[in-house]
XYZ file of C-alpha atoms in Angstrom:
428
model
C 65.759 -29.161 -1.067
C 68.636 -29.801 -3.789
C 66.486 -28.331 -6.381
C 65.441 -25.499 -4.352
C 68.892 -24.329 -3.704
C 69.811 -24.555 -7.392
C 66.891 -22.936 -8.958
C 66.274 -20.577 -5.912
C 69.894 -19.056 -6.113
C 69.404 -18.685 -10.017
C 66.364 -16.593 -9.389
C 67.810 -14.632 -6.502
C 70.863 -13.900 -8.708
C 68.763 -12.851 -11.602
C 66.574 -10.690 -9.363
C 69.469 -8.750 -8.145
C 70.687 -7.962 -11.691
C 73.253 -10.455 -12.687
C 73.803 -11.057 -16.203
C 71.819 -14.155 -17.193
C 75.052 -16.266 -18.208
C 76.774 -15.493 -15.115
C 73.489 -16.100 -13.012
C 73.595 -19.520 -14.551
C 77.015 -20.263 -13.926
C 77.067 -19.222 -10.232
C 73.904 -20.935 -9.418
C 75.589 -24.250 -10.975
C 78.519 -23.757 -8.400
C 76.316 -22.952 -5.569
C 74.418 -25.980 -6.565
C 77.503 -28.282 -6.805
C 78.657 -27.074 -3.423
C 75.431 -27.930 -1.847
C 75.303 -31.536 -3.037
C 79.238 -32.066 -2.218
C 80.077 -32.310 -6.086
C 83.749 -31.275 -6.586
C 83.837 -27.950 -8.165
C 86.309 -29.167 -10.607
C 83.686 -31.316 -12.162
C 81.350 -28.389 -12.960
C 84.491 -26.666 -14.638
C 85.263 -29.759 -16.687
C 81.391 -29.747 -17.825
C 81.735 -26.075 -18.535
C 84.694 -26.644 -21.042
C 83.122 -29.676 -22.409
C 79.773 -27.520 -23.191
C 81.475 -25.365 -25.614
C 84.231 -27.878 -26.973
C 81.930 -29.026 -29.788
C 82.531 -28.815 -33.412
C 78.669 -28.308 -34.307
C 79.018 -24.979 -32.218
C 80.757 -23.427 -35.265
C 77.643 -23.161 -36.777
C 76.364 -20.395 -34.589
C 79.214 -17.841 -35.162
C 79.026 -18.417 -39.073
C 75.272 -18.032 -39.593
C 75.346 -15.029 -37.318
C 78.110 -13.340 -39.299
C 76.243 -14.468 -42.470
C 73.175 -12.971 -41.349
C 74.691 -9.663 -40.137
C 76.467 -9.194 -43.592
C 73.390 -9.691 -45.460
C 71.348 -7.505 -42.906
C 73.609 -4.608 -43.489
C 74.230 -5.124 -47.193
C 70.708 -3.925 -48.579
C 69.280 -7.632 -48.723
C 66.169 -6.670 -46.664
C 64.986 -3.942 -49.432
C 65.624 -6.301 -52.174
C 63.615 -8.852 -50.357
C 60.734 -6.772 -49.878
C 60.757 -5.614 -53.579
C 60.788 -9.560 -54.367
C 57.845 -10.203 -52.121
C 55.947 -7.419 -53.570
C 55.719 -9.183 -57.095
C 53.567 -11.915 -55.498
C 51.301 -10.372 -52.772
C 51.772 -6.566 -53.263
C 48.674 -6.189 -55.737
C 46.224 -7.565 -53.161
C 44.115 -5.345 -50.798
C 46.346 -5.011 -47.605
C 49.266 -6.227 -49.747
C 51.951 -4.367 -47.800
C 51.182 -6.261 -44.643
C 51.550 -9.738 -46.727
C 54.689 -8.309 -48.184
C 56.036 -7.721 -44.614
C 55.390 -11.376 -43.903
C 56.830 -12.899 -46.963
C 59.883 -10.826 -46.858
C 60.385 -11.915 -43.305
C 59.861 -15.547 -44.445
C 62.760 -15.030 -46.883
C 64.846 -12.866 -44.538
C 64.537 -15.210 -41.518
C 65.792 -17.836 -43.879
C 68.978 -16.170 -44.238
C 69.416 -14.468 -40.944
C 68.003 -17.142 -38.699
C 67.373 -14.299 -35.996
C 64.099 -12.775 -35.106
C 65.933 -9.805 -34.062
C 67.730 -8.896 -37.293
C 64.497 -9.713 -39.197
C 62.380 -7.182 -37.280
C 65.122 -4.538 -37.244
C 65.976 -5.085 -41.104
C 62.376 -5.659 -42.582
C 60.941 -3.169 -40.193
C 63.163 -0.346 -41.106
C 61.954 -0.882 -44.607
C 58.440 -1.933 -44.433
C 57.120 0.139 -41.398
C 57.581 3.546 -43.064
C 55.986 2.177 -46.445
C 53.021 0.843 -44.567
C 52.492 4.231 -42.693
C 52.771 6.222 -45.872
C 49.960 4.146 -47.422
C 47.517 4.586 -44.757
C 48.535 1.673 -42.355
C 48.568 2.416 -38.459
C 52.076 2.352 -37.456
C 51.352 0.380 -34.437
C 49.653 -2.334 -36.748
C 52.690 -2.173 -39.080
C 55.202 -2.963 -36.090
C 52.891 -5.893 -34.767
C 52.766 -7.314 -38.229
C 56.685 -7.127 -38.506
C 57.310 -8.384 -35.036
C 54.617 -11.441 -35.179
C 56.187 -12.267 -38.754
C 59.533 -12.437 -37.460
C 59.001 -15.335 -35.146
C 59.179 -17.478 -38.392
C 63.046 -17.154 -38.306
C 62.795 -18.951 -34.891
C 61.562 -22.093 -36.489
C 62.809 -21.963 -40.069
C 66.598 -22.640 -40.914
C 69.339 -21.734 -40.205
C 67.677 -20.812 -36.787
C 70.277 -20.064 -34.207
C 68.027 -21.656 -31.665
C 67.497 -24.933 -33.366
C 71.277 -25.215 -33.028
C 71.332 -24.485 -29.084
C 68.157 -26.902 -28.939
C 70.119 -29.624 -30.566
C 73.193 -28.928 -28.394
C 70.873 -29.083 -25.379
C 69.550 -32.407 -26.015
C 73.061 -33.828 -25.772
C 73.321 -34.538 -29.439
C 69.954 -36.530 -29.443
C 68.569 -34.443 -32.131
C 70.691 -33.408 -35.033
C 70.593 -29.977 -36.345
C 69.768 -31.134 -39.872
C 66.595 -32.767 -38.782
C 65.509 -29.605 -36.819
C 66.324 -27.230 -39.803
C 64.088 -29.517 -42.173
C 61.357 -29.834 -39.208
C 61.282 -26.052 -39.035
C 60.405 -25.537 -42.568
C 56.586 -26.616 -42.605
C 55.670 -24.997 -39.158
C 57.598 -21.766 -39.945
C 55.485 -21.703 -43.429
C 52.408 -22.405 -41.595
C 53.005 -19.559 -39.182
C 53.543 -17.107 -41.967
C 50.363 -18.403 -43.752
C 48.098 -17.951 -40.656
C 49.374 -14.420 -40.132
C 48.818 -13.679 -43.839
C 45.058 -14.877 -43.592
C 44.687 -12.579 -40.579
C 46.123 -9.645 -42.354
C 43.761 -10.259 -45.134
C 40.889 -10.133 -43.009
C 42.029 -6.968 -41.401
C 42.481 -5.333 -44.788
C 38.810 -6.258 -45.856
C 37.481 -5.014 -42.603
C 39.572 -1.613 -42.261
C 39.767 -1.019 -45.928
C 43.575 -0.994 -46.344
C 44.656 -0.169 -49.893
C 45.666 -2.209 -52.874
C 48.962 -2.046 -54.461
C 49.774 -2.092 -58.299
C 50.837 -4.858 -60.083
C 54.579 -4.745 -61.101
C 55.188 -5.177 -64.934
C 56.700 -8.300 -66.268
C 60.200 -6.584 -67.156
C 60.271 -4.912 -63.903
C 59.651 -8.071 -61.962
C 62.419 -9.647 -63.889
C 64.733 -7.119 -62.880
C 63.764 -7.163 -59.386
C 63.946 -11.054 -59.255
C 67.555 -11.043 -60.663
C 68.638 -8.336 -58.085
C 67.152 -10.218 -55.357
C 68.678 -13.773 -56.571
C 72.092 -13.458 -55.157
C 70.726 -13.072 -51.646
C 67.985 -15.776 -52.162
C 70.665 -18.126 -53.208
C 72.146 -18.202 -49.830
C 68.890 -20.232 -48.766
C 69.602 -22.824 -51.401
C 73.438 -22.884 -50.007
C 71.833 -23.579 -46.660
C 69.291 -26.130 -47.218
C 70.345 -27.565 -50.533
C 73.920 -28.397 -49.297
C 72.597 -29.913 -45.962
C 69.620 -32.020 -47.567
C 71.928 -33.168 -50.503
C 74.426 -34.515 -48.007
C 77.108 -32.385 -49.823
C 78.114 -30.763 -46.373
C 77.157 -30.530 -42.826
C 75.052 -27.887 -41.073
C 78.596 -26.311 -39.928
C 80.116 -26.489 -43.170
C 77.166 -25.095 -44.828
C 77.151 -22.199 -42.220
C 80.813 -21.398 -43.295
C 80.124 -21.435 -46.965
C 77.077 -19.180 -46.519
C 79.134 -16.648 -44.560
C 81.723 -16.651 -47.314
C 78.699 -16.241 -50.082
C 77.052 -13.572 -48.023
C 80.494 -11.620 -47.804
C 80.926 -11.807 -51.565
C 77.564 -10.993 -52.467
C 77.386 -7.858 -50.085
C 80.982 -6.577 -50.951
C 81.316 -7.501 -54.506
C 77.621 -7.487 -56.223
C 75.398 -5.318 -54.132
C 78.193 -3.224 -52.657
C 75.837 -1.203 -50.259
C 78.096 -1.856 -47.327
C 81.416 -0.119 -46.990
C 84.676 -1.635 -46.401
C 85.545 1.021 -43.783
C 82.744 -0.303 -41.769
C 83.280 -4.022 -41.837
C 85.582 -4.279 -38.755
C 82.590 -2.798 -36.833
C 80.263 -5.276 -38.025
C 82.951 -8.144 -37.093
C 83.322 -6.688 -33.922
C 79.632 -6.627 -33.090
C 79.304 -10.442 -34.214
C 82.071 -11.537 -31.924
C 80.537 -9.612 -29.109
C 77.396 -11.420 -29.830
C 78.929 -14.768 -30.192
C 80.943 -14.587 -26.982
C 77.789 -13.854 -25.064
C 76.213 -16.770 -26.708
C 79.041 -19.053 -26.154
C 79.511 -18.038 -22.245
C 75.810 -18.911 -21.751
C 76.173 -22.208 -23.396
C 79.250 -23.050 -21.465
C 77.822 -22.114 -18.032
C 74.332 -23.798 -18.954
C 76.382 -27.092 -19.625
C 77.591 -26.907 -15.900
C 74.151 -26.062 -14.795
C 72.653 -29.090 -16.624
C 75.307 -31.440 -15.287
C 74.467 -30.333 -11.608
C 70.649 -30.811 -12.629
C 71.455 -34.439 -13.720
C 73.455 -35.214 -10.481
C 70.223 -33.859 -8.377
C 68.085 -36.339 -10.437
C 65.926 -33.188 -11.117
C 64.772 -34.151 -14.788
C 63.604 -37.597 -13.220
C 61.721 -35.808 -10.268
C 60.049 -33.486 -12.871
C 59.124 -36.274 -15.078
C 57.556 -38.246 -12.225
C 55.736 -34.980 -10.999
C 54.159 -34.453 -14.605
C 53.202 -38.079 -14.909
C 51.602 -38.155 -11.503
C 49.643 -35.032 -12.136
C 47.775 -36.586 -15.170
C 48.159 -39.486 -17.220
C 46.822 -37.655 -20.328
C 49.408 -36.802 -22.878
C 47.499 -34.043 -24.261
C 46.705 -32.459 -20.805
C 50.461 -32.469 -19.713
C 51.566 -31.316 -23.328
C 49.225 -28.184 -22.651
C 50.805 -27.870 -19.111
C 54.236 -27.616 -20.868
C 52.862 -25.166 -23.302
C 51.583 -22.906 -20.376
C 54.743 -23.196 -18.536
C 56.970 -22.321 -21.545
C 54.669 -19.392 -22.432
C 54.948 -17.985 -19.053
C 58.619 -18.236 -18.540
C 59.241 -17.059 -22.125
C 58.028 -13.704 -21.251
C 60.304 -13.523 -18.165
C 63.682 -14.628 -19.748
C 65.536 -14.522 -23.060
C 65.187 -17.615 -25.524
C 68.597 -19.142 -25.647
C 69.093 -19.687 -21.814
C 65.568 -20.997 -21.388
C 66.464 -23.727 -24.235
C 69.632 -24.646 -22.420
C 68.126 -24.826 -18.821
C 64.497 -26.455 -19.761
C 65.371 -28.805 -22.460
C 67.399 -31.146 -20.118
C 64.230 -30.689 -17.735
C 61.326 -31.206 -20.022
C 62.680 -33.305 -23.131
C 62.537 -36.550 -20.646
C 58.835 -35.715 -19.714
C 58.043 -35.399 -23.400
C 59.909 -38.514 -24.523
C 58.161 -40.432 -21.741
C 54.676 -39.373 -23.182
C 55.829 -40.660 -26.669
C 56.635 -37.339 -28.294
C 59.486 -37.352 -30.582
C 62.477 -34.997 -29.594
C 62.463 -33.165 -33.090
C 58.724 -32.549 -32.425
C 59.206 -31.369 -29.142
C 61.933 -29.029 -30.249
C 59.251 -27.285 -32.347
C 56.795 -26.885 -29.634
C 59.720 -25.455 -27.377
C 60.998 -22.959 -30.271
C 57.197 -21.683 -30.942
C 56.398 -21.300 -27.394
C 59.613 -19.272 -26.760
C 59.330 -17.500 -30.055
C 56.014 -16.187 -28.962
C 57.906 -15.110 -25.847
C 60.234 -12.838 -27.853
C 57.183 -10.740 -28.617
C 55.572 -10.605 -25.204
C 56.172 -8.304 -22.387
C 57.913 -7.804 -20.246
C 61.116 -8.924 -21.436
C 60.193 -9.694 -25.316
C 63.442 -8.650 -27.097
C 61.818 -8.579 -30.581
C 59.107 -6.425 -29.113
C 61.258 -3.748 -27.876
C 63.209 -3.701 -31.285
C 59.727 -3.345 -32.986
C 58.985 -0.500 -30.754
C 62.211 1.360 -31.285
C 61.994 0.769 -35.278
C 58.533 2.131 -35.204
C 58.800 4.849 -32.787
C 55.777 3.517 -31.097
C 55.338 3.139 -27.253
C 55.304 -0.614 -26.097
C 51.812 -0.193 -24.762
C 50.816 0.867 -28.305
C 52.512 -2.039 -30.109
C 51.246 -4.676 -27.282
C 47.467 -3.631 -28.035
C 48.078 -3.890 -31.733
C 49.471 -7.449 -31.250
C 46.667 -8.823 -29.287
C 44.899 -10.587 -32.167
C 48.439 -11.644 -33.299
C 48.867 -13.467 -30.103
C 45.502 -15.266 -30.583
C 46.737 -16.353 -34.152
C 50.080 -17.675 -32.733
C 48.450 -19.498 -30.059
C 46.491 -21.335 -32.684
C 49.366 -22.081 -34.737
C 51.116 -23.427 -31.357
C 48.209 -25.626 -30.825
C 48.515 -27.253 -34.315
C 52.164 -27.821 -34.115
C 51.723 -29.278 -30.696
C 48.719 -31.652 -31.286
C 49.411 -32.572 -35.083
C 53.121 -34.115 -34.797
C 53.032 -34.537 -38.792
C 53.377 -30.754 -39.373
C 56.911 -31.163 -37.666
C 57.931 -34.709 -38.541
C 56.511 -35.298 -42.027
C 59.213 -33.588 -43.964
C 62.322 -34.837 -41.962
C 60.752 -38.285 -42.585
C 60.526 -37.857 -46.065
C 63.889 -36.185 -46.632
C 65.485 -39.209 -44.643
C 67.237 -36.847 -42.084
C 65.639 -38.392 -38.826
């Protein structure tokens, strides 16, 4: 009955139109009142939820990604990606995915990836004879890489949701191979479409021009080195790398590329502060919600329910995947990570699943939810950028959903995809 009150109040508040963060917070207070838990205890958990130094990673990475997104880096990354795959049949679809790989490793955001890369690539692809809905589908599905690869904001949120059991650094390194695998599989599928549908080849870029493109894109690409190189070398922590990446992004955008006007900087900063505020309020209230769940022993109850349902590890993992895929279509990613991690992580660890590996499973599932109706944020951005109806984009997305599910199964049932590199680098 306790769980029904807590979860039921959250569902009701969401259905009547409450913002997600406030619905989570209010339902936490309702649950605490029901079990006679002092409301002061919930308030303490709420304040403790955001009183963490590691959370500085989020605003710095969001600001760094926003600066680079507005500063012309997307166009330069597209040109850089064209050097490697643009001359292949269907090369523009491959350029789209490769550019998303690079941009995701700078922004850490699928939404920013889709908006920035899509605004450059979708018109180019249409001009060369690609259907606009197909171009939108490629852009949206390719942007899921940003959920997995560093500096993914959602990896930071998952680390927080585990209570510090999993470090940000281990998640950043763990996401590299799954993210690259996802991009590679999408590229293989696009090559198949290109051969079947007769999409055009591009032209090889001359060596001198390619060198010029590289040096033009180098300054933005160096951000990736700052983020990963600094963390892996132990020179600075994830939070420190985020701050340094922010300073570097500002320097490159305002003094080297100079595509962004100083008069617009305050608008960008205000937009970033607004985004960060929403995220922090959500994290704070989710901490209170998680504390109430713990007092109700909800994680233990759910773990026992799963283990009684089946003793087969692989069956339970499939059930968890299906659950995450469904709820991922109904709510945004960040609140789901904060709400479901304390519930599902004990189930996974009881099965012998490493918490870092489970993080990759959860992020992949919920990343797919970002491009799936009815609440897929990235899907709506792709629709807006491509100026196509949602139904048209979803129709073009169907084969991409199939490929993403295959990648999800590989990540779920082959732990080495997620764990080999972190163990090799000694970050877990």
